[in-house]
mmCIF file of C-alpha atoms and ligand atoms in Angstrom:
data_model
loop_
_atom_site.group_PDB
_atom_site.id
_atom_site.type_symbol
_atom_site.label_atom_id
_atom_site.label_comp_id
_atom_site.label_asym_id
_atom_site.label_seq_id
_atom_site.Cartn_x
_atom_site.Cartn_y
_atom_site.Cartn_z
ATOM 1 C CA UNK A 224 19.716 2.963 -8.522
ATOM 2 C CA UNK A 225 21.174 3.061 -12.132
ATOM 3 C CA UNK A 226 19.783 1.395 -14.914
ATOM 4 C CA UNK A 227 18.684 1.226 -18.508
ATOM 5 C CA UNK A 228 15.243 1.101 -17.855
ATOM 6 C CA UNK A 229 12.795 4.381 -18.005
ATOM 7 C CA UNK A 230 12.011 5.396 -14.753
ATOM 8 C CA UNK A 231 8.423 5.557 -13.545
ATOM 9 C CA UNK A 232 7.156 7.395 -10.450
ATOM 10 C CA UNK A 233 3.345 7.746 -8.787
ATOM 11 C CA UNK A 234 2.116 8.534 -5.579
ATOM 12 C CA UNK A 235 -1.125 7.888 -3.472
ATOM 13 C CA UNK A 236 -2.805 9.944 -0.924
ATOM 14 C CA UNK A 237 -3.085 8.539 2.716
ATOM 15 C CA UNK A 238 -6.784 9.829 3.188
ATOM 16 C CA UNK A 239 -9.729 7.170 3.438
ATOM 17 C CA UNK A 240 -8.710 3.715 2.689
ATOM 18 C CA UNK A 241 -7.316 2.411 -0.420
ATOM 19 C CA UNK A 242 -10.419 1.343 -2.437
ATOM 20 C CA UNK A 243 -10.535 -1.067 -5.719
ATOM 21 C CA UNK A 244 -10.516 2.247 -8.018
ATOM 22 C CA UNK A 245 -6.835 3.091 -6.099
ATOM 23 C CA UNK A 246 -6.117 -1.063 -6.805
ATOM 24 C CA UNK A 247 -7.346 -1.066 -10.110
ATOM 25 C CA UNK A 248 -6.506 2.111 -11.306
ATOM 26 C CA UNK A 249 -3.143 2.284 -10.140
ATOM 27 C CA UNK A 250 -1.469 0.115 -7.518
ATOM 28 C CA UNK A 251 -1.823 -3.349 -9.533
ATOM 29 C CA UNK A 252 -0.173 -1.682 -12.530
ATOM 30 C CA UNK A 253 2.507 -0.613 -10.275
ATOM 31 C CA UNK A 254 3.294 -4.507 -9.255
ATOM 32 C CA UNK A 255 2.692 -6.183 -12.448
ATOM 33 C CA UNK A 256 5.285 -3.811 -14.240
ATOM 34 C CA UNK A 257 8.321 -3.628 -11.792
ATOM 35 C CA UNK A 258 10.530 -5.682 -13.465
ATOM 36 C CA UNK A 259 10.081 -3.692 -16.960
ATOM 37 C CA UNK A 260 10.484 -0.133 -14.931
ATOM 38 C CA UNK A 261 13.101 1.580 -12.307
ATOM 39 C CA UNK A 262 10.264 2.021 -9.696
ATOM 40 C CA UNK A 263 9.223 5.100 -7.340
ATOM 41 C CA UNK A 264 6.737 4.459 -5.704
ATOM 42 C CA UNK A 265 5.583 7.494 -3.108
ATOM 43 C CA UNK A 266 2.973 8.036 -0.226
ATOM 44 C CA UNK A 267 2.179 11.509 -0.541
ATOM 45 C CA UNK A 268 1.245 12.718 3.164
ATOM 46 C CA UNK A 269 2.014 16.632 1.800
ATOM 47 C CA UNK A 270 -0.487 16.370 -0.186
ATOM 48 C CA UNK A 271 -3.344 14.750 1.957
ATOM 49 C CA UNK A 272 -2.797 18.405 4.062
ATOM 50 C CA UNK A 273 -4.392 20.420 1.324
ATOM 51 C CA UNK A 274 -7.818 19.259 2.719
ATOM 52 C CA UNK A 275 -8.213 18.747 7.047
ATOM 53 C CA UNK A 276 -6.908 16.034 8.328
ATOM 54 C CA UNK A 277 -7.139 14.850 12.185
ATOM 55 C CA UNK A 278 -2.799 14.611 12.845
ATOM 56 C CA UNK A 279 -2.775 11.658 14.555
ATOM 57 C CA UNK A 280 -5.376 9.791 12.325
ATOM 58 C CA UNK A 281 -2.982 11.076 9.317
ATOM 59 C CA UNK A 282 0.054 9.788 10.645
ATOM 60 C CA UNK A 283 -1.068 6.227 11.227
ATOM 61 C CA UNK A 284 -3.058 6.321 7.918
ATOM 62 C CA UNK A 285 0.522 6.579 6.302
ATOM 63 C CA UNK A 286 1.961 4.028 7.655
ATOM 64 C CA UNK A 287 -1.517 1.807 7.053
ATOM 65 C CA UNK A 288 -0.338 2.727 3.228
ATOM 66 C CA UNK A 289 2.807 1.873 3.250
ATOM 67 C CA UNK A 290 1.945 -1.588 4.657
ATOM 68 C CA UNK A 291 -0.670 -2.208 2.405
ATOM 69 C CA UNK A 292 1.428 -0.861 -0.702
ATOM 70 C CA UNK A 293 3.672 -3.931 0.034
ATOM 71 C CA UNK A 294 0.797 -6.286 0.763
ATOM 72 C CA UNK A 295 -0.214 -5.157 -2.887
ATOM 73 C CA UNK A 296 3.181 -6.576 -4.068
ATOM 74 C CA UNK A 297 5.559 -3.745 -4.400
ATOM 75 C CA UNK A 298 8.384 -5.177 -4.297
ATOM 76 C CA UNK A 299 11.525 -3.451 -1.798
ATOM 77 C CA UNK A 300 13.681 -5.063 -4.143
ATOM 78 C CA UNK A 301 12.489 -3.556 -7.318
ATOM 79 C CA UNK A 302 11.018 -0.440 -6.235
ATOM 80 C CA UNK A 303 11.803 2.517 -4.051
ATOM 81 C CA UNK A 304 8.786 2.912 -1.372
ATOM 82 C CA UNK A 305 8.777 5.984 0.698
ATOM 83 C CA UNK A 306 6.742 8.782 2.297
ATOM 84 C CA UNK A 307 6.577 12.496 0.996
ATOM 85 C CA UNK A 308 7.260 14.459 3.464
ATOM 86 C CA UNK A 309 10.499 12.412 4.687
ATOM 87 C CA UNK A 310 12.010 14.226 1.247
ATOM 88 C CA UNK A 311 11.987 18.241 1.383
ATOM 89 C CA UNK A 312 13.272 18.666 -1.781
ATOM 90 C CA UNK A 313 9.348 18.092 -2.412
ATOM 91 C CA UNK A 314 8.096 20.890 -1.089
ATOM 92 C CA UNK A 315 11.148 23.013 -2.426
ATOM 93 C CA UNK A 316 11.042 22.348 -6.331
ATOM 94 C CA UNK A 317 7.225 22.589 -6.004
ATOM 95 C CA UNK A 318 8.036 26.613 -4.890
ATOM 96 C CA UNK A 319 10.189 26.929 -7.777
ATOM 97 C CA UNK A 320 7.602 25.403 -10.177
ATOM 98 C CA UNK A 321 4.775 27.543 -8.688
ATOM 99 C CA UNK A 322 7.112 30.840 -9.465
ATOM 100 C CA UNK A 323 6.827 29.706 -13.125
ATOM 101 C CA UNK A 324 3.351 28.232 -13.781
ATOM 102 C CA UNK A 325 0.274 30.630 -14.871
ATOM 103 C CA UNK A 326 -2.611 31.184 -12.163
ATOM 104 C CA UNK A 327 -4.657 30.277 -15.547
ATOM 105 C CA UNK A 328 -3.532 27.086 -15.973
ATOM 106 C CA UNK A 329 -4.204 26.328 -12.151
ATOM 107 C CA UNK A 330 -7.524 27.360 -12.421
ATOM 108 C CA UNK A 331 -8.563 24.714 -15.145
ATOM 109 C CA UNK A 332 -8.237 21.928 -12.884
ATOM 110 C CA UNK A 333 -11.040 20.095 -12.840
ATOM 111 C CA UNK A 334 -10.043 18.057 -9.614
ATOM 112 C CA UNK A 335 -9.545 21.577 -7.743
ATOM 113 C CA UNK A 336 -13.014 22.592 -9.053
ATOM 114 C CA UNK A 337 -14.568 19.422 -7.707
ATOM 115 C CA UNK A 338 -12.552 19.230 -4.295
ATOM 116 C CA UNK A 339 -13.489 22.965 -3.675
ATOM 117 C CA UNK A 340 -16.988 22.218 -4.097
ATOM 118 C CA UNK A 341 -17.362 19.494 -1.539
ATOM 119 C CA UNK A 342 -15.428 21.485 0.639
ATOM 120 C CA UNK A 343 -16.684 25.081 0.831
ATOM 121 C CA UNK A 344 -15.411 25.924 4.011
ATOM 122 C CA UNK A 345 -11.772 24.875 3.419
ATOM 123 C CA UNK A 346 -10.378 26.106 -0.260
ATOM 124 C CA UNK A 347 -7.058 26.923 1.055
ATOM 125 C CA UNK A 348 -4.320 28.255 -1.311
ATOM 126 C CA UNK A 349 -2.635 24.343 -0.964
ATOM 127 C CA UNK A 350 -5.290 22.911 -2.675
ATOM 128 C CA UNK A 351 -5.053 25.686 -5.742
ATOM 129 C CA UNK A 352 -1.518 24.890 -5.572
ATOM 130 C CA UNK A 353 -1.562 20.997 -5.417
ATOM 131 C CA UNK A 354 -1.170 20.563 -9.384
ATOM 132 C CA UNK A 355 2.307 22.036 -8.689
ATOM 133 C CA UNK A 356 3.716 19.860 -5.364
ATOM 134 C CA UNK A 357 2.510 16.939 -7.814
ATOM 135 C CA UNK A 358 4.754 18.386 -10.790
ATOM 136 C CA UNK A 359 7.499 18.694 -8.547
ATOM 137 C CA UNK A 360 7.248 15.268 -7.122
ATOM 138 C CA UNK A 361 7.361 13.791 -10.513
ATOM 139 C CA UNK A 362 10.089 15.977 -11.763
ATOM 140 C CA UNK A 363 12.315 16.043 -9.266
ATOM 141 C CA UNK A 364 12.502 12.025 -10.533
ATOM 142 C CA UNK A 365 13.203 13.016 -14.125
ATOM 143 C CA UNK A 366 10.374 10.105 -14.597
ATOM 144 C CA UNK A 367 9.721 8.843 -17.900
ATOM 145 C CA UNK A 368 6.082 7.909 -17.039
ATOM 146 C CA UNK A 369 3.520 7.833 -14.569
ATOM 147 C CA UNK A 370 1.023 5.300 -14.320
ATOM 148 C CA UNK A 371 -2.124 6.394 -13.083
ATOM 149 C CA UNK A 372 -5.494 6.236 -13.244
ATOM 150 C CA UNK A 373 -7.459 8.096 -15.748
ATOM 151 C CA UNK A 374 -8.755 11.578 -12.964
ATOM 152 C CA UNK A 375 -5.243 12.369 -12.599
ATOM 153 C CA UNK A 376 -4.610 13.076 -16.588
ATOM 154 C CA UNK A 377 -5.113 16.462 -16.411
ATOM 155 C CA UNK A 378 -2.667 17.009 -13.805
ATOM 156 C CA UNK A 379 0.143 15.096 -15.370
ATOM 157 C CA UNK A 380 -0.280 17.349 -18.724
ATOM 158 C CA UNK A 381 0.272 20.292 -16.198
ATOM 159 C CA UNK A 382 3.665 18.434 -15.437
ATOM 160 C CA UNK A 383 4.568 17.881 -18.769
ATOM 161 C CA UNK A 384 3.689 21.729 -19.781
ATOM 162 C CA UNK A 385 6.132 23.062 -16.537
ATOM 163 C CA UNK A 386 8.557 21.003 -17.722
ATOM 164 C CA UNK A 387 8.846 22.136 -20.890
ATOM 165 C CA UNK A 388 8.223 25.772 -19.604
ATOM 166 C CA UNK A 389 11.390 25.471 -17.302
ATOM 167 C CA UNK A 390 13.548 23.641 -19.752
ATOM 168 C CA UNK A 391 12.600 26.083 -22.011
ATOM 169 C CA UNK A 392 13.788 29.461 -19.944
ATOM 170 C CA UNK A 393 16.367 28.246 -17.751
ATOM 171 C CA UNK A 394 17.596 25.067 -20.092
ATOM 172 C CA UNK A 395 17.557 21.152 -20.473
ATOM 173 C CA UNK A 396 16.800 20.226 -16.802
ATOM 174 C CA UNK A 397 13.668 17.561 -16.727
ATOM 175 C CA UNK A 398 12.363 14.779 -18.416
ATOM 176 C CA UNK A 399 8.736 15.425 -19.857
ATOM 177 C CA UNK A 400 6.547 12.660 -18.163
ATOM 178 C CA UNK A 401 4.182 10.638 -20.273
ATOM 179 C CA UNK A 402 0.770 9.149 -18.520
ATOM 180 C CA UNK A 403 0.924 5.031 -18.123
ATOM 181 C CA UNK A 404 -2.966 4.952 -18.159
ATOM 182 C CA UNK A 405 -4.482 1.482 -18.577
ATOM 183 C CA UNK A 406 -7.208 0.554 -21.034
ATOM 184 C CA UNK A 407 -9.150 -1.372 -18.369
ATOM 185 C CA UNK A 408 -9.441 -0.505 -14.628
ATOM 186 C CA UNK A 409 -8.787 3.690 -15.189
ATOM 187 C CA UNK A 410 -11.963 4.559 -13.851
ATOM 188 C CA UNK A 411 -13.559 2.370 -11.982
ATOM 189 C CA UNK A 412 -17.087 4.169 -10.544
ATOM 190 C CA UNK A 413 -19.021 4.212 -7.426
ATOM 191 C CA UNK A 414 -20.881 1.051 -6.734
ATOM 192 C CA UNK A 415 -24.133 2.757 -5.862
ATOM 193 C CA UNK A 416 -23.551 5.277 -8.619
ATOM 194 C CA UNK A 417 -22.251 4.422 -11.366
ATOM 195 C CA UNK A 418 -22.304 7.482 -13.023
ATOM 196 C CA UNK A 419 -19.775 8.933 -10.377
ATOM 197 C CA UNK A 420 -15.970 7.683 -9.926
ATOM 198 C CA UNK A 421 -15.313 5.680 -6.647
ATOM 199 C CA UNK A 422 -13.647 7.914 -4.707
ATOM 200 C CA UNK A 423 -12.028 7.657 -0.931
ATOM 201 C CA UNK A 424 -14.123 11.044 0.026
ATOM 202 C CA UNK A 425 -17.563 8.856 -0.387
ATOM 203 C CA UNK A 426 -16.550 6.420 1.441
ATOM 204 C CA UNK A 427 -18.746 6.898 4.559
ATOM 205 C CA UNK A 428 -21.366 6.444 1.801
ATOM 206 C CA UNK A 429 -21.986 2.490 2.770
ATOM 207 C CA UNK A 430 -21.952 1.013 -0.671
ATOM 208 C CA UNK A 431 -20.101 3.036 -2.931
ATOM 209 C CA UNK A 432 -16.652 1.796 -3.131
ATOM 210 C CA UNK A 433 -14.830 -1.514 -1.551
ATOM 211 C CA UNK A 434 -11.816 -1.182 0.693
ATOM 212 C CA UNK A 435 -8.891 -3.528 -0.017
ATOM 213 C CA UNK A 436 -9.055 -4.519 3.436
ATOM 214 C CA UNK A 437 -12.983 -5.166 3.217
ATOM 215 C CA UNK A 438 -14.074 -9.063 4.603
ATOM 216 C CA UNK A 439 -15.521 -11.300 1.944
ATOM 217 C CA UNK A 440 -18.883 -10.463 3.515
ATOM 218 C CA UNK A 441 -18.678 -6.515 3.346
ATOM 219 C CA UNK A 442 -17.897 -6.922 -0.613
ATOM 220 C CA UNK A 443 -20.623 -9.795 -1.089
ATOM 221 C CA UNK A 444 -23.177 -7.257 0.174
ATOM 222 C CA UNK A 445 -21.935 -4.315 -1.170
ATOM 223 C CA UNK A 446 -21.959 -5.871 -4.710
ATOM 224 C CA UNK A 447 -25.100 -6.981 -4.322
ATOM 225 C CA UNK A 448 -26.422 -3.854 -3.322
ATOM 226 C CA UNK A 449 -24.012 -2.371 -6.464
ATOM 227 C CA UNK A 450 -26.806 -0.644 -9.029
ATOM 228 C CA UNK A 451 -27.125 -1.950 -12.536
ATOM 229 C CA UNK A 452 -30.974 -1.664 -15.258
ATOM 230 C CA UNK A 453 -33.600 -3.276 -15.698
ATOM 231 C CA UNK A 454 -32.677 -4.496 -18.982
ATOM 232 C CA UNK A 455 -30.780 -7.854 -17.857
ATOM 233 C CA UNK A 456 -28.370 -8.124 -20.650
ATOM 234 C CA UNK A 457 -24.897 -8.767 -19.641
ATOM 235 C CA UNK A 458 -22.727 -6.891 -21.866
ATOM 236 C CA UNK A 459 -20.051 -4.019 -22.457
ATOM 237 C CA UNK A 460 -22.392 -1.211 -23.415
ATOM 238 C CA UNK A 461 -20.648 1.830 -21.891
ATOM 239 C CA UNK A 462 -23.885 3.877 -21.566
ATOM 240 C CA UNK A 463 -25.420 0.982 -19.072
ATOM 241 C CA UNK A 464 -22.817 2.042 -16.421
ATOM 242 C CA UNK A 465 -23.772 -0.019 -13.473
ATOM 243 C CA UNK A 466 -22.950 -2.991 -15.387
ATOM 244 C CA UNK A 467 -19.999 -1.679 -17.393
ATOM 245 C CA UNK A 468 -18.140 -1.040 -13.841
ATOM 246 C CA UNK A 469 -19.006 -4.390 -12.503
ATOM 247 C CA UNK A 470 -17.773 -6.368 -15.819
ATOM 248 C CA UNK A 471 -14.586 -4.175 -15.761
ATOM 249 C CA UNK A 472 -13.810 -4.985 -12.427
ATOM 250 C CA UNK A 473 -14.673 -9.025 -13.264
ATOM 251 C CA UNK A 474 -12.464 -8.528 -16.603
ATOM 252 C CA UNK A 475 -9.302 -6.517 -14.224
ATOM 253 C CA UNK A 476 -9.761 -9.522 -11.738
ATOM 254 C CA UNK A 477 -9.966 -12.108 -14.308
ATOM 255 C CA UNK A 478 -7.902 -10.880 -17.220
ATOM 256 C CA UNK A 479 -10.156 -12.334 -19.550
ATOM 257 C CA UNK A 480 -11.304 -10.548 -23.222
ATOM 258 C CA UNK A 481 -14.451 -8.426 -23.019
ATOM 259 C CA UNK A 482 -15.821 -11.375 -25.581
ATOM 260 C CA UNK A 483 -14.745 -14.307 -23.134
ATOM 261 C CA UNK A 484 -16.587 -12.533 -20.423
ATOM 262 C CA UNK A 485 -19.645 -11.971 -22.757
ATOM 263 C CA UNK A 486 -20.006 -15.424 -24.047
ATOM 264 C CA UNK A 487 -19.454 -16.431 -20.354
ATOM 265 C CA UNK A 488 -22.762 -14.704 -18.712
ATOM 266 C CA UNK A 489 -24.930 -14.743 -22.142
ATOM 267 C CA UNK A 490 -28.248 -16.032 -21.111
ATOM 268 C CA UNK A 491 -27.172 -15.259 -17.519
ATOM 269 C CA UNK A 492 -28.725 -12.897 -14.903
ATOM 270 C CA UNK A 493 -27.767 -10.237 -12.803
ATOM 271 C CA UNK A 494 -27.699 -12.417 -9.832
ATOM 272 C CA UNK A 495 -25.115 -14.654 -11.301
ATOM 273 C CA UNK A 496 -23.009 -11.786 -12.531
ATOM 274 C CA UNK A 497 -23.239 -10.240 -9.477
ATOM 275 C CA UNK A 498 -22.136 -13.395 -7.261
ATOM 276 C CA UNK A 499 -19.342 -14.038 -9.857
ATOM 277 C CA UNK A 500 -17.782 -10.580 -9.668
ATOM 278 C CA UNK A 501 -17.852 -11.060 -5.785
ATOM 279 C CA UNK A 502 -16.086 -14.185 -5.717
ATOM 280 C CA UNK A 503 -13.563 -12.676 -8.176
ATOM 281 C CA UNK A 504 -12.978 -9.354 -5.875
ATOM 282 C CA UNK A 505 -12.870 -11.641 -3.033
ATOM 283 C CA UNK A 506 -10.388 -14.111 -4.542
ATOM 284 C CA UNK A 507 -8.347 -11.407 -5.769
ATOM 285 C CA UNK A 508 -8.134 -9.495 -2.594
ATOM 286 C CA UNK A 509 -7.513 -12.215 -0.406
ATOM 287 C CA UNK A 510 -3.673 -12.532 -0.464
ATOM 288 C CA UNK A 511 -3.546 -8.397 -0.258
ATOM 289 C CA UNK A 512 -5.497 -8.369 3.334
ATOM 290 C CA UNK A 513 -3.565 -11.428 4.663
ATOM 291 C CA UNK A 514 -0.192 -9.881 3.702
ATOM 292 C CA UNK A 515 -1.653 -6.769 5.320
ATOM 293 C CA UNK A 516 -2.978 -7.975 8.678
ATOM 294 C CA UNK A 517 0.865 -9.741 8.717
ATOM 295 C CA UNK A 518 2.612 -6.589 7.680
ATOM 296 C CA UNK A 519 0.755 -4.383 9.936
ATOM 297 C CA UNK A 520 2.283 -6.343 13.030
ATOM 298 C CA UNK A 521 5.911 -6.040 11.508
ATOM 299 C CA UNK A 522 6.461 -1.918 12.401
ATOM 300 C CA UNK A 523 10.062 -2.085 12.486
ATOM 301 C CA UNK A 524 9.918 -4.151 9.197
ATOM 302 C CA UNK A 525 8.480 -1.531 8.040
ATOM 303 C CA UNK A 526 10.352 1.452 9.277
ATOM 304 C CA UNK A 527 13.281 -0.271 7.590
ATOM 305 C CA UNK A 528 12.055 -0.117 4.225
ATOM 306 C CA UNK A 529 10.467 3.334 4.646
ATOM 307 C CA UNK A 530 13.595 4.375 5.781
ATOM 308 C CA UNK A 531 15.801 2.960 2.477
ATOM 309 C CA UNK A 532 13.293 4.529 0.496
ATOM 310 C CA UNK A 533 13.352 7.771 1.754
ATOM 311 C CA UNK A 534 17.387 7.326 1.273
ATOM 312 C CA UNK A 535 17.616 6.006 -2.112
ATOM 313 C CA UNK A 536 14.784 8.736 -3.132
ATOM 314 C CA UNK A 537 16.724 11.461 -1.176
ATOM 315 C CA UNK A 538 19.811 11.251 -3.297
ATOM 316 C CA UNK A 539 18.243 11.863 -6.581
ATOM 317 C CA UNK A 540 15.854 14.394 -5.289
ATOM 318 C CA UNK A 541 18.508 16.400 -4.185
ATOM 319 C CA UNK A 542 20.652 16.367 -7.505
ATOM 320 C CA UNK A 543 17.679 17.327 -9.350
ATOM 321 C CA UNK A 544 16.586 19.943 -6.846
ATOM 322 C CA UNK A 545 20.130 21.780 -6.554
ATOM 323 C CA UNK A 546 20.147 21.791 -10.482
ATOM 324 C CA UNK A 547 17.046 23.219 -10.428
ATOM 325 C CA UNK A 548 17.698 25.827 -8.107
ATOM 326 C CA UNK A 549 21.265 26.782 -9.667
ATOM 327 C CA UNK A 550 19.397 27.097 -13.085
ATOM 328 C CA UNK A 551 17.415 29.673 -11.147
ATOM 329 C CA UNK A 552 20.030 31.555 -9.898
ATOM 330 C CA UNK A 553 19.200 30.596 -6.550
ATOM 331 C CA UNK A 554 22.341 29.915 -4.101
HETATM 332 P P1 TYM B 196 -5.202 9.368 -5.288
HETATM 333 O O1 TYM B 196 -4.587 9.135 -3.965
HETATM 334 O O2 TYM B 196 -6.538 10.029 -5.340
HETATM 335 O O3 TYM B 196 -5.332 8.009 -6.082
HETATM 336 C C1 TYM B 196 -4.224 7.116 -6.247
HETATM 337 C C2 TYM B 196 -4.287 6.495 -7.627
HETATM 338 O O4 TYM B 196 -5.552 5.827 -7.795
HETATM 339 C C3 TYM B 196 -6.158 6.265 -9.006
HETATM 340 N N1 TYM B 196 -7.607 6.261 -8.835
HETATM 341 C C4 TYM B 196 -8.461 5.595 -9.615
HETATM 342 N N2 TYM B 196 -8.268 4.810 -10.687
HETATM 343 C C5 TYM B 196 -9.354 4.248 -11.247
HETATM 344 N N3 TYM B 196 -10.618 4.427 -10.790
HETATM 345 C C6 TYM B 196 -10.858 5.203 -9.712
HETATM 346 N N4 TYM B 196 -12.098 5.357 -9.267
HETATM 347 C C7 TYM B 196 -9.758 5.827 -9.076
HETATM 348 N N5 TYM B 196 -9.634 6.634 -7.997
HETATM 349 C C8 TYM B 196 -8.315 6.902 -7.872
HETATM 350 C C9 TYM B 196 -5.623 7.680 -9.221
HETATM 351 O O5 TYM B 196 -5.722 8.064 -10.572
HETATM 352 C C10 TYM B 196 -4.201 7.534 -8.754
HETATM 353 O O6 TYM B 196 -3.392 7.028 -9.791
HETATM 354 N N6 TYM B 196 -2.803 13.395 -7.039
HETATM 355 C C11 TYM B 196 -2.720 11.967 -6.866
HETATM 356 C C12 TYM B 196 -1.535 11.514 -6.043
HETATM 357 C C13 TYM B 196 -0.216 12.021 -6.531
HETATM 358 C C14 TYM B 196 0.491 11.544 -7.671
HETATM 359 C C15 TYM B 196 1.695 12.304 -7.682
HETATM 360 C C16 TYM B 196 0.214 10.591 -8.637
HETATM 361 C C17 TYM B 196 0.522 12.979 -5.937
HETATM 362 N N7 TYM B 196 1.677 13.155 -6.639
HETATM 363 C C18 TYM B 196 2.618 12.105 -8.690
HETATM 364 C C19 TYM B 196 1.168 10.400 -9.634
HETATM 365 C C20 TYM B 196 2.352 11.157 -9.657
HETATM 366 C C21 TYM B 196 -3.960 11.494 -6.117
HETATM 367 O O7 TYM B 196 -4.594 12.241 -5.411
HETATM 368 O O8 TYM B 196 -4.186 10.150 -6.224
#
């Protein structure tokens, strides 16, 4: 896998089910730029671990992901698609990067902060750590960027800093990521609240976030349900979040200019805009769930590509890691 082109790299968890925030976000920007990028693309099952997970229901989650990953459009051919833990080297750089990065700076994370209050009873010393496995997996790449959606800036900066921290007392060894983060789609909120960001851990709250493999029915009354005002004007006013989310999910879908979309619903209502933005979701997601119910049937498909992956990804992770290690003065 050698080429000109800057490598990118970006991983998904296997918890929940890929909602449009995850689509939106992330995974479309994935497809749409994998012929301008060398592609890894990575499920990241050691990192779903740093919060409970039922093993079995984790296991078949990640393949789930990987299926629906290609239903999205990743490409085999363009992109490296693999799970996590299938690479050790993971876990490994990610103990040489915690040996080097300040309890301070872990600390500051806001998503650590926000996972540790929802879960009280289970702030294990994984999740403090998880800013570092996520260095590590982007490291151990030497990526040049990492698209992403807009929560998981602060994390990447930690990347960047390590990187420079390591290269810095042990010599030129990584590439200091930059963030790919899209204009439109990087936060795409709850559905029922706009003022929070969808999010896989609310989704046994009914209507806050749509699931790729949702029916045309589930999003139709989930979007009608979605919360906007009462003052019925159809524009992009950030502080009138209900609507803001559902016209940046129309304009994602649509690719149209905030202006086009404007001029299209002025003198419209909410009703309209509402069955509008459904039809879009519903149009757009269409092709992903019928690839997906296909792929899902097509295991050893599957298992095929996961296992390339995990090959191809293997052979850099392992130059990388042994530098690493060496620069250490590890054996
Ligand atoms: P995860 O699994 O929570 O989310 C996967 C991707 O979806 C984006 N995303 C969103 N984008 C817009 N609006 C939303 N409401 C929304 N919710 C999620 C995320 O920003 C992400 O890009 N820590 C990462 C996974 C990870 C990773 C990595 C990413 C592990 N190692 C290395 C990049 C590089 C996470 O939990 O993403």
């Amino acid at each position: 896998m050698q080429t000109n082109k800057l490598r990118v790299f970006s991983g998904i968890q296997p918890t929940g089910n890929i909602h449009l925030g995850n689509y939106l976000g992330a995974v479309k920007n994935w497809v749409e730029r994998q012929d301008s990028y060398e592609n890894v693309f990575c499920v990241v099952n050691s990192h779903a671990i740093t919060l409970p997970q039922n093993p079995k229901i984790l296991k078949e989650k990640t393949y789930d992901l990987c299926a629906m990953l290609l239903a999205c459009g990743i490409n085999p051919k363009k992109s490296t698609l693999f799970i996590q833990s299938k690479v050790q080297e993971h876990t490994s750089l990610a103990w040489l990067l915690t040996c080097i990065t300040p309890m301070g700076d872990l600390s500051r994370m806001t998503q650590f902060k926000d996972k540790s209050q929802k879960n009280p009873k289970s702030i294990f010393a994984g999740l403090f750590n998880y800013p570092n496995l996520m260095s590590a997996d982007i490291l151990l790449y030497k990526s040049n960027l990492v698209p992403v959606g807009e929560d998981q800036k602060q994390h990447i900066e930690l990347a960047r800093d390590t990187a420079i921290r390591f290269n810095r007392d042990f010599g030129e060894t990584f590439v200091v990521p930059e963030p790919l983060i899209m204009q439109e789609g990087a936060r795409i909120m709850g559905l029922d609240d706009p003022t929070k960001k969808m999010s896989k851990s609310s989704s046994d709250k009914p209507n806050h976030s749509i699931a790729l493999i949702d029916t045309p029915d589930r999003i139709v009354k989930k979007i009608k349900k979605a919360t906007t005002d009462s003052e019925g004007i159809i524009a992009f006013h950030k502080e009138r979040a209900g609507v803001y989310n559902l016209l940046t999910i129309y304009q994602c879908f649509t690719k149209q200019t905030q202006e086009e979309i404007e001029s299209e619903f002025a003198g419209l209502g909410y009703g309209k805009l509402k069955e509008r933005v459904a039809e879009a979701v519903i149009e757009g997601l269409r092709p992903i769930r019928e690839s997906y119910e296909k792929l899902i049937l097509e295991q050893d498909y599957l298992h095929k590509i996961l296992d390339v992956g995990a090959q191809t990804a293997q052979k850099i992770a392992t130059a990388t890691y042994t530098e690493a290690k060496e620069k250490m003065g590890l054996i």
